[in-house]
Structures are given as structure tokens and as C-alpha cells.
Short mmCIF file of C-alpha atoms and ligand atoms in Angstrom, two decimals:
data_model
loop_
_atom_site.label_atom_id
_atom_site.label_comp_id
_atom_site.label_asym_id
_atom_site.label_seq_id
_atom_site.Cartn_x
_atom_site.Cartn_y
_atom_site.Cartn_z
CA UNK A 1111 185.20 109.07 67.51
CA UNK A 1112 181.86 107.46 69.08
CA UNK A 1113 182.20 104.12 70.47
CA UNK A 1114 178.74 102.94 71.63
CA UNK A 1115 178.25 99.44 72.94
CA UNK A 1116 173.60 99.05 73.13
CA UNK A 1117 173.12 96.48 76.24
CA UNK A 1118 169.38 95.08 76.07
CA UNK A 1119 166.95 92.06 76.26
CA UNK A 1120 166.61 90.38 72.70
CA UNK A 1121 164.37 92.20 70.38
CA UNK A 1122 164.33 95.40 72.59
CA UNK A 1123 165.58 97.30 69.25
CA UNK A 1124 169.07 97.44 69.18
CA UNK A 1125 169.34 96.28 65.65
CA UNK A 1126 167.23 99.16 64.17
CA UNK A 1127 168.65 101.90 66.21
CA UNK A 1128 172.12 100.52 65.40
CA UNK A 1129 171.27 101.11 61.90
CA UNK A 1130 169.75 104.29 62.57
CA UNK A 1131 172.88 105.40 64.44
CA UNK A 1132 174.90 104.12 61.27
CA UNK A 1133 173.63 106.03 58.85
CA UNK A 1134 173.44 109.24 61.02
CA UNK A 1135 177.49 109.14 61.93
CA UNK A 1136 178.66 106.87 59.56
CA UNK A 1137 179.45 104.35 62.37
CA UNK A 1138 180.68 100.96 62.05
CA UNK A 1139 177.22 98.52 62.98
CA UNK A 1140 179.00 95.37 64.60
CA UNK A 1141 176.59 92.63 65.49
CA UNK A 1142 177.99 89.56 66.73
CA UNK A 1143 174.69 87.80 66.05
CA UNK A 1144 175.59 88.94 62.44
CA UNK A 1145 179.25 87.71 62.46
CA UNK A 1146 178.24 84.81 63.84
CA UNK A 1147 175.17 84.56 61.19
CA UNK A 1148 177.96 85.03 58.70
CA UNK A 1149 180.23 82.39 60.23
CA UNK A 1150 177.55 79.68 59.70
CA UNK A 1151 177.38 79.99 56.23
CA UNK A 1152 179.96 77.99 55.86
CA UNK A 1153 180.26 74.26 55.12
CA UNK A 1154 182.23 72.86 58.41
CA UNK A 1155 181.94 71.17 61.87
CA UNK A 1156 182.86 74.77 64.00
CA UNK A 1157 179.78 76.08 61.39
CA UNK A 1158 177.66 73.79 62.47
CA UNK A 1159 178.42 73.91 66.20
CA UNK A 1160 177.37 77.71 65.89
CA UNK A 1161 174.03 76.86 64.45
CA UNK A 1162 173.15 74.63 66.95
CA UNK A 1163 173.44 76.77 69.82
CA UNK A 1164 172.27 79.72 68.26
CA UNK A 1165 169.26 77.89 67.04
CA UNK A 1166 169.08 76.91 71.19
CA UNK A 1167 169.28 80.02 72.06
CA UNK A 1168 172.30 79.32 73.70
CA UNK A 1169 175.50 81.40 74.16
CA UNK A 1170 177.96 80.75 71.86
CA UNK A 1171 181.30 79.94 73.20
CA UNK A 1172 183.56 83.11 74.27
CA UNK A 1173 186.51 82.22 72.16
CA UNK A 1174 184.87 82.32 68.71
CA UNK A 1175 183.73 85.48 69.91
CA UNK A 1176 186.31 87.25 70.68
CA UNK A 1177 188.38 85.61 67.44
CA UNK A 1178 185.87 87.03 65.40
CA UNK A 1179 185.17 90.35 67.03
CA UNK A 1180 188.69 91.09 67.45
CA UNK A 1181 189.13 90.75 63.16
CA UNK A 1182 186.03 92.79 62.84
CA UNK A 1183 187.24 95.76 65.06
CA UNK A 1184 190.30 96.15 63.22
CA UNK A 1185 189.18 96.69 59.90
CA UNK A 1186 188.76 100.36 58.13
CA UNK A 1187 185.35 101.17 58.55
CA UNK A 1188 185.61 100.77 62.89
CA UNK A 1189 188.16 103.70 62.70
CA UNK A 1190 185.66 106.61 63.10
CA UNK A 1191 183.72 104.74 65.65
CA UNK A 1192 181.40 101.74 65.87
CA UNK A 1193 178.46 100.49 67.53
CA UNK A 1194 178.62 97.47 69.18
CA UNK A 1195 175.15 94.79 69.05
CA UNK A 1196 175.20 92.12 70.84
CA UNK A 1197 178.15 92.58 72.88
CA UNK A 1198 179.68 91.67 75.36
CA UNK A 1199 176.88 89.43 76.36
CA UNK A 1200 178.45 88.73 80.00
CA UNK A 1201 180.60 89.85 82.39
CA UNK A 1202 183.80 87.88 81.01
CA UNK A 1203 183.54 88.97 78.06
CA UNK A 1204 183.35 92.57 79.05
CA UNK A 1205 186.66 92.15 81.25
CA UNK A 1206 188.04 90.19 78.19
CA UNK A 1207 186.66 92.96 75.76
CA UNK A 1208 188.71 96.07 78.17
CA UNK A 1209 191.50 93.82 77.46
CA UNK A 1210 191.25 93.83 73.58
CA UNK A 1211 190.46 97.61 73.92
CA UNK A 1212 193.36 98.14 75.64
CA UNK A 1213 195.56 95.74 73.33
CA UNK A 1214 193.81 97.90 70.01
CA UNK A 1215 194.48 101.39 71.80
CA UNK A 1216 190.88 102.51 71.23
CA UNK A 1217 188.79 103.73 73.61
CA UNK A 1218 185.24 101.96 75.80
CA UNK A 1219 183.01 104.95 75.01
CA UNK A 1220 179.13 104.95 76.23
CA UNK A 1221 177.00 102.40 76.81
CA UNK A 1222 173.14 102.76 75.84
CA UNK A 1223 170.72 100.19 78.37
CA UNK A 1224 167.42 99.75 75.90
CA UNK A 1225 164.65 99.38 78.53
CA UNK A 1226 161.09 97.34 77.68
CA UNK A 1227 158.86 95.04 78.89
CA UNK A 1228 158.74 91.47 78.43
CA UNK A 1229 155.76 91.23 76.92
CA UNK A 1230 156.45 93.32 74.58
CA UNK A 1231 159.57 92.10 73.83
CA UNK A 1232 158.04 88.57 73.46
CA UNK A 1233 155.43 89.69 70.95
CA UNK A 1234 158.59 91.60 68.81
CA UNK A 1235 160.49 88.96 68.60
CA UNK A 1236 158.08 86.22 67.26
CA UNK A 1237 156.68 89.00 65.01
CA UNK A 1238 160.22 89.95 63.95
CA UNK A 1239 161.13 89.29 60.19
CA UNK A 1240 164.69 89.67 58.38
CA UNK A 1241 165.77 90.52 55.17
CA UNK A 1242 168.02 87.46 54.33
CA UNK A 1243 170.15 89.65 52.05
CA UNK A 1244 170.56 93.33 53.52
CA UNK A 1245 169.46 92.83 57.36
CA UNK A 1246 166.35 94.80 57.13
CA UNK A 1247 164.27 94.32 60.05
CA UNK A 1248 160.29 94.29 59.74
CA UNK A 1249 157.58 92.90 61.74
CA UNK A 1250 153.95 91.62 60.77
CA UNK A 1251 151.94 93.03 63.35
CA UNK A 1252 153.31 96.48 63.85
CA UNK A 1253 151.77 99.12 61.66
CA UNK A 1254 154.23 101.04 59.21
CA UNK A 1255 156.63 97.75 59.78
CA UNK A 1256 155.02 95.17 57.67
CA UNK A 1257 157.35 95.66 54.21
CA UNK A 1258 155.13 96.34 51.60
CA UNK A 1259 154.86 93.10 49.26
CA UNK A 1260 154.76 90.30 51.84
CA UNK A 1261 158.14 88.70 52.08
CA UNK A 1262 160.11 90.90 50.15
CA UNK A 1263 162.48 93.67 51.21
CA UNK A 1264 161.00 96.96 50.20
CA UNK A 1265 165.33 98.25 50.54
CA UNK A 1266 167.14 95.75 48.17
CA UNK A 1267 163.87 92.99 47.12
CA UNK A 1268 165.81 90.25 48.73
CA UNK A 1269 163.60 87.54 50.51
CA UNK A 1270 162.26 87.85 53.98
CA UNK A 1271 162.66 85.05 56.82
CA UNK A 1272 162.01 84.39 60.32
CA UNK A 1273 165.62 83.97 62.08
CA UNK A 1274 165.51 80.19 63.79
CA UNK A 1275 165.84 81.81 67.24
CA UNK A 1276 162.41 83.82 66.84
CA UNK A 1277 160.45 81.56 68.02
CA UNK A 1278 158.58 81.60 71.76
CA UNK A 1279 160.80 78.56 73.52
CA UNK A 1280 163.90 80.24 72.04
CA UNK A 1281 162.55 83.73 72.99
CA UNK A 1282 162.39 82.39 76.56
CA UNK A 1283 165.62 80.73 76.70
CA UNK A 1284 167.50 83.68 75.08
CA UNK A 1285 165.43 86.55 77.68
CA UNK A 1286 166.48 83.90 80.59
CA UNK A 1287 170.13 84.25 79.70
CA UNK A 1288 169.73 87.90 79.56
CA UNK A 1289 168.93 88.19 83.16
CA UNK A 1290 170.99 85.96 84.31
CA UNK A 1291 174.14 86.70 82.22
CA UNK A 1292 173.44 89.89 80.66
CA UNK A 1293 171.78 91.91 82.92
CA UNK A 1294 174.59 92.28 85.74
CA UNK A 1295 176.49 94.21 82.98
CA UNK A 1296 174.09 97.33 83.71
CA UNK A 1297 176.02 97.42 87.09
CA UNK A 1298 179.76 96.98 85.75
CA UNK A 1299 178.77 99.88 83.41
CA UNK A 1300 176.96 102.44 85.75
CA UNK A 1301 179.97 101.50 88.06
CA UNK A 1302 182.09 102.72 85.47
CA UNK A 1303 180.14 106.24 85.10
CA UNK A 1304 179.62 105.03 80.69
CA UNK A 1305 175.63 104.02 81.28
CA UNK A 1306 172.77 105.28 79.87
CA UNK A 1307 169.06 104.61 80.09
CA UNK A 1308 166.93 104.42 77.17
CA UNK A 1309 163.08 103.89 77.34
CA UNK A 1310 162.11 101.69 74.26
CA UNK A 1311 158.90 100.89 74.30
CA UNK A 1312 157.93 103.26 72.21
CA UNK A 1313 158.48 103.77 68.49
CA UNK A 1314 162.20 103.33 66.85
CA UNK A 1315 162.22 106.96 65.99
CA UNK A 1316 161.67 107.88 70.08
CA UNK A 1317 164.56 105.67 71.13
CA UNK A 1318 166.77 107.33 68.46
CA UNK A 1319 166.05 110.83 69.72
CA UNK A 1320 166.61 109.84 73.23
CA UNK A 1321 170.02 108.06 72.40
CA UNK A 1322 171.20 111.40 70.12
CA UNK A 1323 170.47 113.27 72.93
CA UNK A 1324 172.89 111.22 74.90
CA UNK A 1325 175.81 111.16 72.47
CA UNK A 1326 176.02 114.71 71.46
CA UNK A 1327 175.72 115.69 74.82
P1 AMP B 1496 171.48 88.41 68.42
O1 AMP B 1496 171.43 88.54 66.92
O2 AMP B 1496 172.35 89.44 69.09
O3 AMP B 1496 170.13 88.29 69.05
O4 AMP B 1496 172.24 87.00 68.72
C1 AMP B 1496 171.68 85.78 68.27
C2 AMP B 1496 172.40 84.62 68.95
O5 AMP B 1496 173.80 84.67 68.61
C3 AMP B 1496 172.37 84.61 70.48
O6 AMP B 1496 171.19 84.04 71.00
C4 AMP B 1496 173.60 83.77 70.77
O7 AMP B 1496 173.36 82.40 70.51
C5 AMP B 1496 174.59 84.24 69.72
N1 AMP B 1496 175.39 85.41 70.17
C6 AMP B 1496 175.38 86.69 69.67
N2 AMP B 1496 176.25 87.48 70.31
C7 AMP B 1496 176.87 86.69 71.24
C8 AMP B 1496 177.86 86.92 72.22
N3 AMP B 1496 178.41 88.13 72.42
N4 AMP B 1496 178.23 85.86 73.00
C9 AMP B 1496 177.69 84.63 72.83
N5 AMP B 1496 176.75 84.35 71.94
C10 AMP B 1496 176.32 85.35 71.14
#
């Protein structure tokens, strides 16, 4: 069983090597983004709460978090190992998470640490588009990532969109919670002895060999 929790800035990549990682050992993909995505859909006042401070760029509030993650880790397809996308996002909920590890019996596993530029990061995230339907990431500046008809999925045809949070004030916000909340998880980890660094500046298919290295190691 591979548990693999991917700690990085926003838009470093750890959407598209999650799915990468998916198909390659069947793993769960568990992005709280997504759950959260997911959560908003629906017509009420804790719906709408979410949106907002997504669309901020804002943490959302550790206990819809940890209500929702701890449903999601439970069901069938987590049982031969998941990776997790987006969390924990801070030290409390890491502590919290060991908790609900413990509670599950199921084990921490490795933890990847995507490393990039800001810059870079910057320009992937406002370039960053999303298949509304199946997730798809693309981007429209980065060769061989543009999808083929412009905003259409080349995977499944659904429509293309650019998330609410994309944007260069929400980029900001979200990278400055990253180092401030995020970031002193790379310690916790390597204090553990379950970090790994990843460089991934490079092209998705470079981080992915890196990261395999790691796990069947
Ligand atoms: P992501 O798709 O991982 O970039 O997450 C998008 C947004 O969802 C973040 O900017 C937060 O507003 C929210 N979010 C996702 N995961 C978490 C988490 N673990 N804790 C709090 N907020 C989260």
C-alpha cells in the first residue's frame, strides 16, 4: 500500500503528477481543493461560505476539512493506497490528520516536497485551465499543453474554465499562505524521516520519474 501526501506551492504540479501517479498504481487521487470544489455545488449557506474563501484564496476552515476528508478516506478505492493533494495545508491539520490515521489504522507513508520558483509558479497558475467535467489540467502558454480545440477537453470534450482562484491577486494571497502556513510542514516531515525533494521546474514527465524513483525505492 502507497500512501503519498505531495506538499507544494499552488500550481507547482501536484495535480498532474497526482494523476500521473493514479493511473500508474491505481491510487486513490484525493484533492481537497476537489472535495471542496464538489462541496460547493450545492445550493446552501455552508456552500456558499466555501466559495467565498476559496474564491479569496483563503483557507477554508479545518473542520469541513477534516469532515470531508475523513468520508473520503474511508471509501473503497483509498484501500490500496492514495495520494493526498492539497493536504494537510498546516501544521494542525497534520497533527489532526496523525490523529485520523491513527483512528482509521492506516499508515502516514512518504511525503513528496514539489520544488519551483515563484515566477514560474505565478505564470502556471494564471495560464492554468480546467476541464469543468473530468479535471484535466491544460495551460495556454505551455507548448504540448494547450488542448487541441480551444476550450474543449481533448479526454472527455467537456468545457474548459479558468478556476476563480487563478487569477494574480489570488495567486499571491494563496503563495503567501503557503509560506506562512504551509511551508513549516517541510520541517515536521523531514523531522519525521517521510520527506522527499522533488525538482519541478521542469516538464510533468521529469517530476514523475523523479517521484517513481522515490517510491519504489
Ligand atoms: P487547491 O485546489 O489545492 O489549490 O485548493 C484550492 C483552495 O481550496 C485553496 O486555496 C483553499 O481555499 C481551499 N483548500 C484546499 N485544501 C485545503 C485545506 N487542506 N485546508 C484549507 N483550505 C483548503
Amino acid at each position: 500500500m502507497k500512501n503519498i501526501i505531495l506538499l507544494a506551492a499552488p500550481a507547482a504540479g501536484k495535480g498532474t503528477l497526482a494523476k500521473a501517479l493514479k493511473e500508474k498504481y491505481n491510487l486513490a487521487h484525493i484533492s481537497t481543493g476537489d472535495l471542496l470544489r464538489d462541496a460547493t455545488k450545492k445550493q446552501d449557506t455552508l456552500a456558499k461560505k466555501i466559495s467565498d474563501m476559496m474564491a479569496q484564496g483563503m483557507l477554508v476552515t479545518d473542520e469541513i476539512i477534516y469532515e470531508l476528508l475523513e468520508r473520503r478516506l474511508q471509501e473503497e478505492d483509498c484501500k490500496n493506497g492514495y495520494i493526498l493533494d492539497g493536504f494537510p495545508r498546516n501544521i494542525e491539520q497534520a497533527k489532526k490528520y496523525d490523529e485520523i490515521l491513527e483512528k482509521l489504522n492506516m499508515d502516514l507513508g512518504c511525503v513528496i516536497e514539489l520544488e519551483i520558483p515563484k515566477e514560474m509558479l505565478k505564470m502556471r497558475a494564471t495560464g492554468r485551465r480546467v476541464c469543468k467535467d473530468c479535471g484535466a489540467i491544460y495551460h495556454i502558454s505551455s507548448n504540448g499543453m494547450q488542448p487541441k480545440v480551444e476550450g474543449i477537453c481533448d479526454k472527455c470534450g467537456g468545457k474548459i474554465y479558468q478556476r476563480s482562484d487563478d487569477n494574480e491577486e489570488a495567486f499571491e494571497n494563496r503563495y503567501n499562505t503557503y509560506l506562512e502556513k504551509t511551508a513549516p510542514l517541510i520541517d515536521f516531515y523531514t523531522n519525521k524521516g517521510v520527506l522527499y525533494k522533488v525538482d519541478s521546474s521542469k516538464d510533468p514527465e521529469y517530476t514523475l520519474q523523479q517521484v517513481l524513483k522515490i517510491i519504489e525505492k
